[in-house]
Amino acid sequence: MPIITAFPIPVLIKDLKPEKEVVDDMEWYVQQFYEKNKGEYSETATNITGDVCDDYLVHMQPEFAWLNEQIGAAAKEYIQACGVDTNKVNIYAQKSWPVVCEDEGYIQGHVHKSSVLSCVFYLNQPDTDSGALVFESENCMTQLPLVHDDTDLFYEDAPLMPVKHRLVLFPASLLHSVDEYYGDTPRFSISYDLVVTGSEPPGNGDYENYVL
C-alpha cells in the first residue's frame, strides 16, 4: 500500500506586474515610514513593522489602491480553489502594514489568530538570496525519533525565497517566520490580514453580514 500525504496546506503564489508609477508611489510611502521609524531599529529590534509603529491601515491610503485590487482578486481565486462560492462571501482587509528588514533583520515564528488569510507582497528584493519566508510544520511526526532527515513525506519547514513584486497568500493560522535578511539596502514588503464574511443572510432572515 502506498504512503500518501494527508491534509495539504494551500499557499497561493502570484507574480504581479505593477506599473512603474504604482511602484514609485508605494515605495515612497514605505520610505517615508522607514525614515520616520528607523530610530526604532536597534540591537534588540529585528525589523521595523507598521503594526508595531502605529501604521497598520495602509490599505486605506491611495498609494495602495492598486494593491488592494490585486489582493482582493487573489484572495477570491484562492478561496474559490478551496471550494468556496465567492458569490456568497465578502473579503475585507482587517489590517495592513509595511515591513522593513535591515541587515540581519528577521521575524520570529508566529500566526495571525484574529484573521482568516494573510499575505505578503514584496515591494522590492535587493540582490540577495536571504530573508526567506518560512512556513513551519507542527506535524506530530517531529516527535518520531526515527525521522532524522528531510524527506518528501516529512520536513520541518518549507522556505520560500522572496521575489520582487511577488504576492504570497496563505492561511493566517499557518505558523510562519522570516529568516535573517542580509543586504546593503533595506527590504520593503507589505503585509495584509484578511477576514471573510458571508454576503447572503443566514437562515434566520438576518441580513447583517455574519462571520463564517
XYZ file of N, CA and C in Angstrom:
636
model
N 0.866 -1.194 0.000
C 0.000 0.000 0.000
C 0.901 1.243 0.000
N 0.622 2.217 -0.869
C 1.467 3.410 -0.926
C 1.254 4.304 0.289
N 2.274 5.087 0.606
C 2.153 6.111 1.647
C 1.648 7.389 0.989
N 0.610 7.967 1.551
C 0.064 9.203 0.994
C 0.356 10.365 1.936
N 0.280 11.572 1.439
C 0.395 12.761 2.282
C -1.002 13.328 2.477
N -1.403 13.504 3.718
C -2.752 13.961 4.032
C -2.746 15.421 4.463
N -3.884 16.075 4.289
C -4.115 17.434 4.771
C -3.102 18.443 4.226
N -3.049 18.645 2.924
C -2.145 19.661 2.373
C -2.606 21.065 2.768
N -1.671 21.988 2.859
C -1.977 23.381 3.185
C -1.791 24.219 1.927
N -2.857 24.804 1.402
C -2.737 25.569 0.161
C -2.080 26.935 0.392
N -1.134 27.271 -0.467
C -0.457 28.569 -0.452
C -0.486 29.109 -1.871
N -0.977 30.323 -2.047
C -1.039 30.935 -3.377
C 0.203 31.783 -3.612
N 0.823 31.620 -4.766
C 1.980 32.419 -5.168
C 1.648 33.069 -6.502
N 1.754 34.395 -6.548
C 1.367 35.109 -7.759
C 2.345 36.253 -8.009
N 2.928 36.271 -9.185
C 3.835 37.352 -9.562
C 3.041 38.455 -10.242
N 3.019 39.628 -9.617
C 2.242 40.765 -10.115
C 3.102 41.650 -11.012
N 2.423 42.479 -11.804
C 3.126 43.356 -12.751
C 2.624 44.789 -12.619
N 3.008 45.447 -11.531
C 2.553 46.837 -11.342
C 3.263 47.797 -12.282
N 2.549 48.868 -12.638
C 3.159 49.941 -13.417
C 4.200 50.660 -12.564
N 5.174 51.266 -13.227
C 6.256 51.943 -12.512
C 5.717 53.025 -11.578
N 4.723 53.772 -12.026
C 4.155 54.843 -11.196
C 3.541 54.276 -9.919
N 2.889 53.127 -10.041
C 2.282 52.484 -8.876
C 3.365 52.067 -7.886
N 4.436 51.462 -8.422
C 5.546 51.039 -7.564
C 6.196 52.241 -6.893
N 6.409 53.296 -7.650
C 7.046 54.502 -7.098
C 6.234 55.069 -5.941
N 4.899 55.081 -6.090
C 4.043 55.624 -5.035
C 4.119 54.762 -3.771
N 4.086 53.446 -3.931
C 4.158 52.573 -2.770
C 5.534 52.654 -2.102
N 6.583 52.682 -2.915
C 7.929 52.783 -2.346
C 8.119 54.109 -1.622
N 7.543 55.183 -2.165
C 7.623 56.490 -1.497
C 6.974 56.401 -0.116
N 5.820 55.764 -0.047
C 5.119 55.659 1.245
C 5.961 54.875 2.253
N 6.493 53.730 1.829
C 7.263 52.907 2.754
C 8.571 53.592 3.126
N 9.159 54.340 2.197
C 10.383 55.069 2.516
C 10.120 56.126 3.578
N 8.978 56.816 3.474
C 8.614 57.804 4.494
C 8.400 57.132 5.846
N 7.748 55.974 5.821
C 7.559 55.195 7.042
C 8.908 54.816 7.648
N 9.817 54.383 6.797
C 11.144 53.965 7.258
C 11.916 55.129 7.863
N 11.906 56.271 7.187
C 12.623 57.446 7.696
C 12.070 57.880 9.050
N 10.768 57.764 9.208
C 10.125 58.183 10.446
C 10.454 57.243 11.599
N 10.596 55.960 11.313
C 10.681 54.965 12.392
C 12.015 54.235 12.490
N 12.994 54.573 11.640
C 14.225 53.795 11.656
C 15.001 53.948 12.950
N 14.682 54.962 13.735
C 15.302 55.076 15.045
C 14.889 53.965 15.978
N 13.791 53.269 15.620
C 13.320 52.155 16.439
C 14.198 50.926 16.251
N 14.964 50.889 15.169
C 15.807 49.728 14.886
C 17.040 49.773 15.778
N 17.278 48.715 16.497
C 18.392 48.671 17.425
C 18.879 47.241 17.533
N 19.763 46.992 18.462
C 20.277 45.636 18.637
C 19.189 44.669 19.103
N 18.127 45.210 19.695
C 17.050 44.346 20.188
C 15.894 44.247 19.206
N 15.861 45.107 18.170
C 14.795 45.071 17.176
C 15.283 44.315 15.951
N 14.451 43.438 15.414
C 14.857 42.636 14.269
C 14.307 43.172 12.956
N 13.388 44.108 13.007
C 12.785 44.690 11.813
C 11.950 45.887 12.231
N 11.407 46.598 11.271
C 10.523 47.724 11.560
C 9.177 47.412 10.919
N 8.145 47.241 11.730
C 6.836 46.853 11.222
C 5.773 47.879 11.587
N 4.885 48.128 10.639
C 3.848 49.124 10.852
C 2.856 48.769 11.930
N 2.609 47.465 12.147
C 1.650 47.102 13.193
C 2.193 47.406 14.579
N 3.513 47.589 14.694
C 4.119 47.990 15.961
C 4.285 49.508 16.024
N 4.499 50.120 14.873
C 4.773 51.561 14.807
C 3.532 52.380 14.451
N 2.346 51.836 14.718
C 1.088 52.565 14.547
C 0.827 52.959 13.091
N 1.149 52.066 12.167
C 0.846 52.279 10.751
C 0.360 50.951 10.189
N -0.905 50.626 10.507
C -1.430 49.303 10.188
C -2.704 49.358 9.343
N -2.902 50.489 8.620
C -4.066 50.622 7.737
C -3.635 51.156 6.379
N -2.565 50.604 5.820
C -2.093 51.139 4.544
C -3.102 50.905 3.426
N -3.997 49.927 3.589
C -4.994 49.687 2.548
C -5.964 50.854 2.399
N -5.965 51.772 3.351
C -6.814 52.958 3.259
C -6.082 54.137 2.622
N -4.828 53.942 2.285
C -4.045 55.002 1.655
C -4.142 54.877 0.131
N -4.225 56.018 -0.566
C -4.386 55.966 -2.034
C -3.233 55.279 -2.746
N -2.049 55.306 -2.152
C -0.892 54.673 -2.792
C -1.051 53.157 -2.955
N -1.985 52.568 -2.190
C -2.133 51.116 -2.198
C -3.450 50.656 -2.814
N -4.135 51.539 -3.539
C -5.404 51.167 -4.177
C -5.206 50.025 -5.170
N -4.142 50.086 -5.956
C -3.867 49.027 -6.927
C -3.607 47.701 -6.216
N -2.818 47.742 -5.155
C -2.501 46.525 -4.422
C -3.749 45.937 -3.779
N -4.637 46.786 -3.283
C -5.902 46.299 -2.721
C -6.655 45.444 -3.736
N -6.736 45.944 -4.970
C -7.465 45.217 -6.015
C -6.802 43.876 -6.308
N -5.474 43.879 -6.363
C -4.753 42.645 -6.666
C -4.925 41.605 -5.563
N -4.870 42.057 -4.325
C -5.022 41.132 -3.198
C -6.451 40.621 -3.115
N -7.421 41.490 -3.367
C -8.812 41.051 -3.371
C -9.065 39.973 -4.409
N -8.523 40.184 -5.608
C -8.702 39.195 -6.682
C -7.986 37.890 -6.342
N -6.777 37.990 -5.783
C -6.011 36.788 -5.434
C -6.700 36.007 -4.324
N -7.263 36.710 -3.345
C -7.952 36.043 -2.244
C -9.190 35.297 -2.748
N -9.916 35.901 -3.681
C -11.072 35.220 -4.260
C -10.636 33.986 -5.048
N -9.563 34.128 -5.805
C -9.029 32.986 -6.553
C -8.638 31.853 -5.611
N -8.039 32.212 -4.498
C -7.572 31.237 -3.520
C -8.743 30.484 -2.891
N -9.713 31.219 -2.357
C -10.807 30.534 -1.658
C -11.711 29.793 -2.633
N -11.794 30.265 -3.886
C -12.564 29.532 -4.891
C -11.905 28.191 -5.183
N -10.570 28.183 -5.259
C -9.841 26.938 -5.471
C -10.030 25.985 -4.303
N -10.328 26.551 -3.125
C -10.567 25.730 -1.934
C -12.018 25.281 -1.828
N -12.845 25.618 -2.831
C -14.217 25.141 -2.862
C -15.262 26.102 -2.343
N -14.894 27.363 -2.127
C -15.840 28.351 -1.598
C -16.555 29.052 -2.752
N -17.859 29.231 -2.616
C -18.633 30.005 -3.591
C -18.376 31.488 -3.325
N -17.567 32.117 -4.165
C -17.168 33.509 -3.924
C -18.324 34.492 -4.081
N -19.453 34.046 -4.646
C -20.624 34.917 -4.740
C -21.320 35.072 -3.396
N -20.949 34.238 -2.438
C -21.632 34.253 -1.149
C -20.775 34.795 -0.013
N -19.606 35.336 -0.364
C -18.731 35.868 0.686
C -18.182 37.235 0.286
N -17.799 37.970 1.288
C -17.065 39.220 1.108
C -15.720 39.090 1.809
N -14.723 39.760 1.258
C -13.379 39.725 1.824
C -12.982 41.136 2.207
N -12.520 41.302 3.438
C -12.148 42.621 3.940
C -10.719 42.604 4.474
N -10.038 43.714 4.305
C -8.732 43.888 4.939
C -8.964 44.282 6.389
N -8.485 43.469 7.295
C -8.595 43.783 8.719
C -7.524 44.785 9.122
N -6.300 44.541 8.668
C -5.213 45.489 8.850
C -4.149 45.213 7.798
N -3.280 46.177 7.591
C -2.221 46.053 6.588
C -1.109 47.001 6.990
N 0.130 46.573 6.764
C 1.230 47.367 7.297
C 2.516 47.144 6.510
N 3.397 48.145 6.491
C 4.704 47.982 5.868
C 5.655 47.239 6.796
N 6.586 46.512 6.189
C 7.645 45.822 6.927
C 8.978 46.175 6.270
N 9.907 46.659 7.079
C 11.246 46.976 6.572
C 12.256 46.091 7.293
N 12.971 45.285 6.530
C 14.046 44.461 7.086
C 15.381 45.101 6.733
N 16.152 45.434 7.740
C 17.513 45.894 7.513
C 18.456 44.701 7.662
N 19.736 44.943 7.475
C 20.724 43.874 7.508
C 20.634 43.091 8.818
N 20.552 41.786 8.725
C 20.428 40.841 9.832
C 19.044 40.865 10.471
N 18.092 41.517 9.825
C 16.728 41.528 10.351
C 16.017 40.208 10.076
N 15.145 39.819 10.984
C 14.375 38.589 10.825
C 13.066 38.732 11.593
N 12.165 37.773 11.405
C 10.879 37.769 12.111
C 10.667 36.382 12.699
N 10.422 36.329 13.980
C 10.244 35.050 14.659
C 8.923 34.391 14.259
N 8.838 33.078 14.490
C 7.650 32.327 14.134
C 6.402 32.835 14.845
N 5.299 32.951 14.102
C 4.055 33.468 14.663
C 2.891 33.096 13.756
N 1.679 33.315 14.246
C 0.460 33.168 13.462
C -0.364 34.438 13.638
N -1.407 34.584 12.829
C -2.299 35.745 12.922
C -3.683 35.236 13.329
N -3.901 35.157 14.617
C -5.069 34.461 15.160
C -6.394 35.133 14.837
N -6.410 36.435 14.648
C -7.686 37.135 14.513
C -8.149 37.277 13.067
N -7.420 36.702 12.109
C -7.821 36.818 10.711
C -7.932 35.434 10.082
N -8.423 35.399 8.845
C -8.611 34.137 8.135
C -7.459 33.879 7.173
N -7.061 34.909 6.441
C -5.976 34.804 5.473
C -4.931 35.871 5.761
N -3.692 35.574 5.411
C -2.615 36.553 5.489
C -1.864 36.540 4.164
N -1.218 37.652 3.847
C -0.424 37.682 2.630
C 0.705 38.691 2.777
N 1.706 38.518 1.922
C 2.819 39.459 1.875
C 3.118 39.763 0.420
N 3.392 41.034 0.144
C 3.779 41.483 -1.188
C 5.171 42.084 -1.088
N 6.097 41.574 -1.884
C 7.480 42.059 -1.844
C 7.619 43.246 -2.788
N 7.700 44.420 -2.189
C 7.781 45.640 -2.974
C 9.129 45.748 -3.665
N 10.174 45.341 -2.979
C 11.490 45.254 -3.612
C 12.186 44.006 -3.084
N 13.240 43.603 -3.716
C 14.041 42.485 -3.238
C 15.467 42.711 -3.704
N 16.276 43.316 -2.848
C 17.676 43.530 -3.218
C 18.365 42.229 -3.607
N 19.483 42.353 -4.268
C 20.199 41.210 -4.829
C 20.830 40.382 -3.714
N 20.036 39.480 -3.164
C 20.499 38.617 -2.079
C 19.634 37.371 -2.051
N 20.198 36.280 -1.605
C 19.435 35.034 -1.508
C 19.063 34.737 -0.062
N 18.831 35.780 0.710
C 18.499 35.623 2.125
C 17.090 36.136 2.398
N 16.659 35.981 3.661
C 15.370 36.516 4.081
C 14.171 35.733 3.600
N 14.280 34.414 3.557
C 13.179 33.578 3.076
C 11.988 33.621 4.025
N 10.796 33.544 3.448
C 9.577 33.314 4.214
C 9.516 31.814 4.487
N 9.395 31.446 5.757
C 9.462 30.030 6.136
C 8.148 29.600 6.766
N 7.492 28.631 6.154
C 6.313 28.018 6.746
C 6.790 26.855 7.608
N 6.379 26.863 8.872
C 6.908 25.901 9.833
C 5.877 24.817 10.143
N 6.334 23.573 10.157
C 5.458 22.434 10.379
C 5.230 22.203 11.870
N 3.978 21.921 12.204
C 3.642 21.475 13.556
C 3.209 20.003 13.512
N 3.709 19.297 12.515
C 3.381 17.893 12.300
C 3.796 17.058 13.504
N 2.936 16.145 13.911
C 3.251 15.303 15.067
C 4.462 14.412 14.806
N 4.835 14.240 13.533
C 5.986 13.391 13.212
C 7.293 13.976 13.730
N 7.272 15.239 14.143
C 8.506 15.816 14.691
C 8.932 15.083 15.958
N 8.028 14.332 16.566
C 8.355 13.601 17.792
C 8.837 12.187 17.516
N 8.841 11.806 16.236
C 9.223 10.444 15.909
C 10.751 10.326 15.862
N 11.367 9.556 16.736
C 12.833 9.518 16.816
C 13.505 8.944 15.582
N 12.766 8.199 14.765
C 13.374 7.591 13.589
C 13.563 8.583 12.445
N 12.890 9.738 12.526
C 12.993 10.722 11.449
C 14.181 11.637 11.735
N 15.223 11.521 10.929
C 16.420 12.321 11.136
C 16.654 13.330 10.018
N 16.166 13.042 8.831
C 16.435 13.898 7.679
C 15.134 14.284 7.002
N 15.167 15.412 6.289
C 14.008 15.815 5.499
C 13.777 14.805 4.380
N 12.541 14.443 4.171
C 12.154 13.561 3.077
C 10.948 14.180 2.385
N 10.515 13.558 1.301
C 9.322 14.041 0.610
C 8.075 13.868 1.467
N 8.155 13.007 2.468
C 6.991 12.738 3.315
C 7.029 13.514 4.625
N 8.168 14.068 4.961
C 8.262 14.803 6.220
C 9.352 15.863 6.132
N 9.019 17.060 6.509
C 10.021 18.108 6.646
C 9.513 19.126 7.655
N 10.437 19.696 8.385
C 10.072 20.587 9.483
C 9.624 21.959 9.008
N 10.141 22.402 7.872
C 9.747 23.725 7.385
C 9.821 23.761 5.866
N 9.181 24.771 5.304
C 9.154 24.949 3.856
C 9.527 26.394 3.544
N 10.790 26.661 3.213
C 11.212 28.032 2.920
C 10.781 28.463 1.524
N 10.426 29.722 1.407
C 10.015 30.292 0.127
C 10.795 31.588 -0.074
N 11.682 31.591 -1.055
C 12.514 32.766 -1.273
C 11.680 33.920 -1.828
N 11.892 35.129 -1.328
C 11.157 36.291 -1.809
C 11.573 36.684 -3.219
N 10.618 37.166 -3.982
C 10.859 37.643 -5.339
C 10.182 39.000 -5.480
N 10.857 39.939 -6.096
C 10.305 41.276 -6.275
C 8.950 41.221 -6.966
N 7.968 41.903 -6.374
C 6.590 42.024 -6.864
C 5.821 40.707 -6.795
N 6.277 39.785 -5.967
C 5.548 38.535 -5.764
C 4.595 38.671 -4.592
N 3.399 38.127 -4.752
C 2.390 38.073 -3.699
C 2.275 36.632 -3.220
N 2.322 36.436 -1.900
C 2.159 35.112 -1.306
C 0.997 35.190 -0.320
N 0.008 34.321 -0.505
C -1.196 34.333 0.327
C -1.377 32.954 0.944
N -1.738 32.920 2.232
C -1.779 31.645 2.958
C -2.729 31.755 4.149
N -3.110 30.623 4.751
C -3.983 30.678 5.931
C -3.298 31.427 7.067
N -4.029 32.303 7.719
C -3.452 33.118 8.791
C -3.018 32.266 9.979
N -3.568 31.070 10.100
C -3.228 30.187 11.217
C -1.956 29.386 10.977
N -1.373 29.517 9.794
C -0.165 28.764 9.459
C 1.054 29.425 10.114
N 1.775 28.657 10.913
C 2.956 29.179 11.588
C 4.008 29.563 10.550
N 4.518 30.798 10.646
C 5.495 31.253 9.672
C 6.479 32.215 10.316
N 7.630 32.342 9.674
C 8.687 33.222 10.161
C 9.446 33.760 8.953
N 10.423 34.622 9.212
C 11.288 35.138 8.149
C 12.736 34.944 8.586
N 13.489 34.255 7.752
C 14.911 34.060 8.039
C 15.663 35.393 8.005
N 16.856 35.396 8.571
C 17.660 36.615 8.576
C 17.915 37.112 7.161
N 17.713 38.418 7.013
C 17.957 39.074 5.737
C 19.324 39.738 5.784
N 20.109 39.519 4.745
C 21.420 40.154 4.646
C 21.464 40.976 3.365
N 21.606 42.283 3.526
C 21.647 43.142 2.349
C 22.147 44.524 2.698
N 22.697 45.209 1.702
C 23.220 46.563 1.915
C 22.112 47.604 1.971
N 20.950 47.283 1.402
C 19.824 48.215 1.408
C 18.616 47.557 2.053
N 17.731 48.321 2.676
C 16.558 47.742 3.337
C 15.612 47.063 2.346
N 14.957 46.037 2.817
C 13.957 45.352 2.005
C 12.570 45.794 2.434
N 11.736 46.173 1.468
C 10.389 46.645 1.722
C 9.377 45.564 1.332
N 8.443 45.305 2.224
C 7.320 44.434 1.897
C 6.064 44.967 2.574
N 4.917 44.484 2.112
C 3.626 44.895 2.660
C 2.865 43.646 3.084
N 2.344 43.655 4.304
C 1.564 42.524 4.804
C 0.100 42.927 4.981
N -0.785 41.988 4.694
C -2.230 42.188 4.886
C -2.776 41.032 5.720
N -3.719 41.338 6.599
C -4.554 40.340 7.247
C -5.971 40.509 6.714
N -6.589 39.404 6.307
C -7.908 39.450 5.682
C -8.914 38.636 6.489
N -10.155 39.110 6.497
C -11.260 38.349 7.079
C -12.280 38.061 5.978
N -13.037 36.999 6.169
C -14.047 36.589 5.196
C -15.394 36.540 5.901
N -16.392 37.208 5.332
C -17.742 37.187 5.906
C -18.735 36.746 4.841
N -19.885 36.244 5.281
C -20.933 35.870 4.343
C -21.616 37.104 3.785
N -22.015 37.051 2.524
C -22.698 38.184 1.897
C -24.185 37.947 1.722
N -24.650 36.721 2.038
C -26.074 36.424 1.983
C -26.590 36.193 3.397
N -27.874 36.463 3.647
C -28.407 36.306 5.011
C -28.431 34.849 5.431
N -28.150 34.585 6.715
C -28.296 33.211 7.216
C -29.764 32.811 7.230
N -30.040 31.584 7.623
C -31.390 31.046 7.538
C -32.419 31.765 8.382
N -31.985 32.530 9.399
C -32.969 33.195 10.256
C -33.462 34.505 9.668
N -33.018 34.857 8.441
C -33.506 36.069 7.800
C -32.767 37.328 8.187
N -31.753 37.233 9.021
C -30.970 38.391 9.419
C -30.060 38.790 8.263
N -30.203 40.020 7.774
C -29.448 40.441 6.604
C -28.111 41.086 6.960
N -27.760 41.132 8.229
C -26.431 41.625 8.604
C -25.378 40.598 8.194
N -24.210 41.099 7.790
C -23.104 40.173 7.481
C -22.807 39.325 8.709
N -22.420 38.107 8.487
C -22.095 37.223 9.604
C -20.724 36.612 9.353
N -20.020 36.421 10.437
C -18.695 35.832 10.356
C -18.812 34.339 10.108
N -18.079 33.836 9.121
C -18.147 32.403 8.816
C -17.505 31.596 9.941
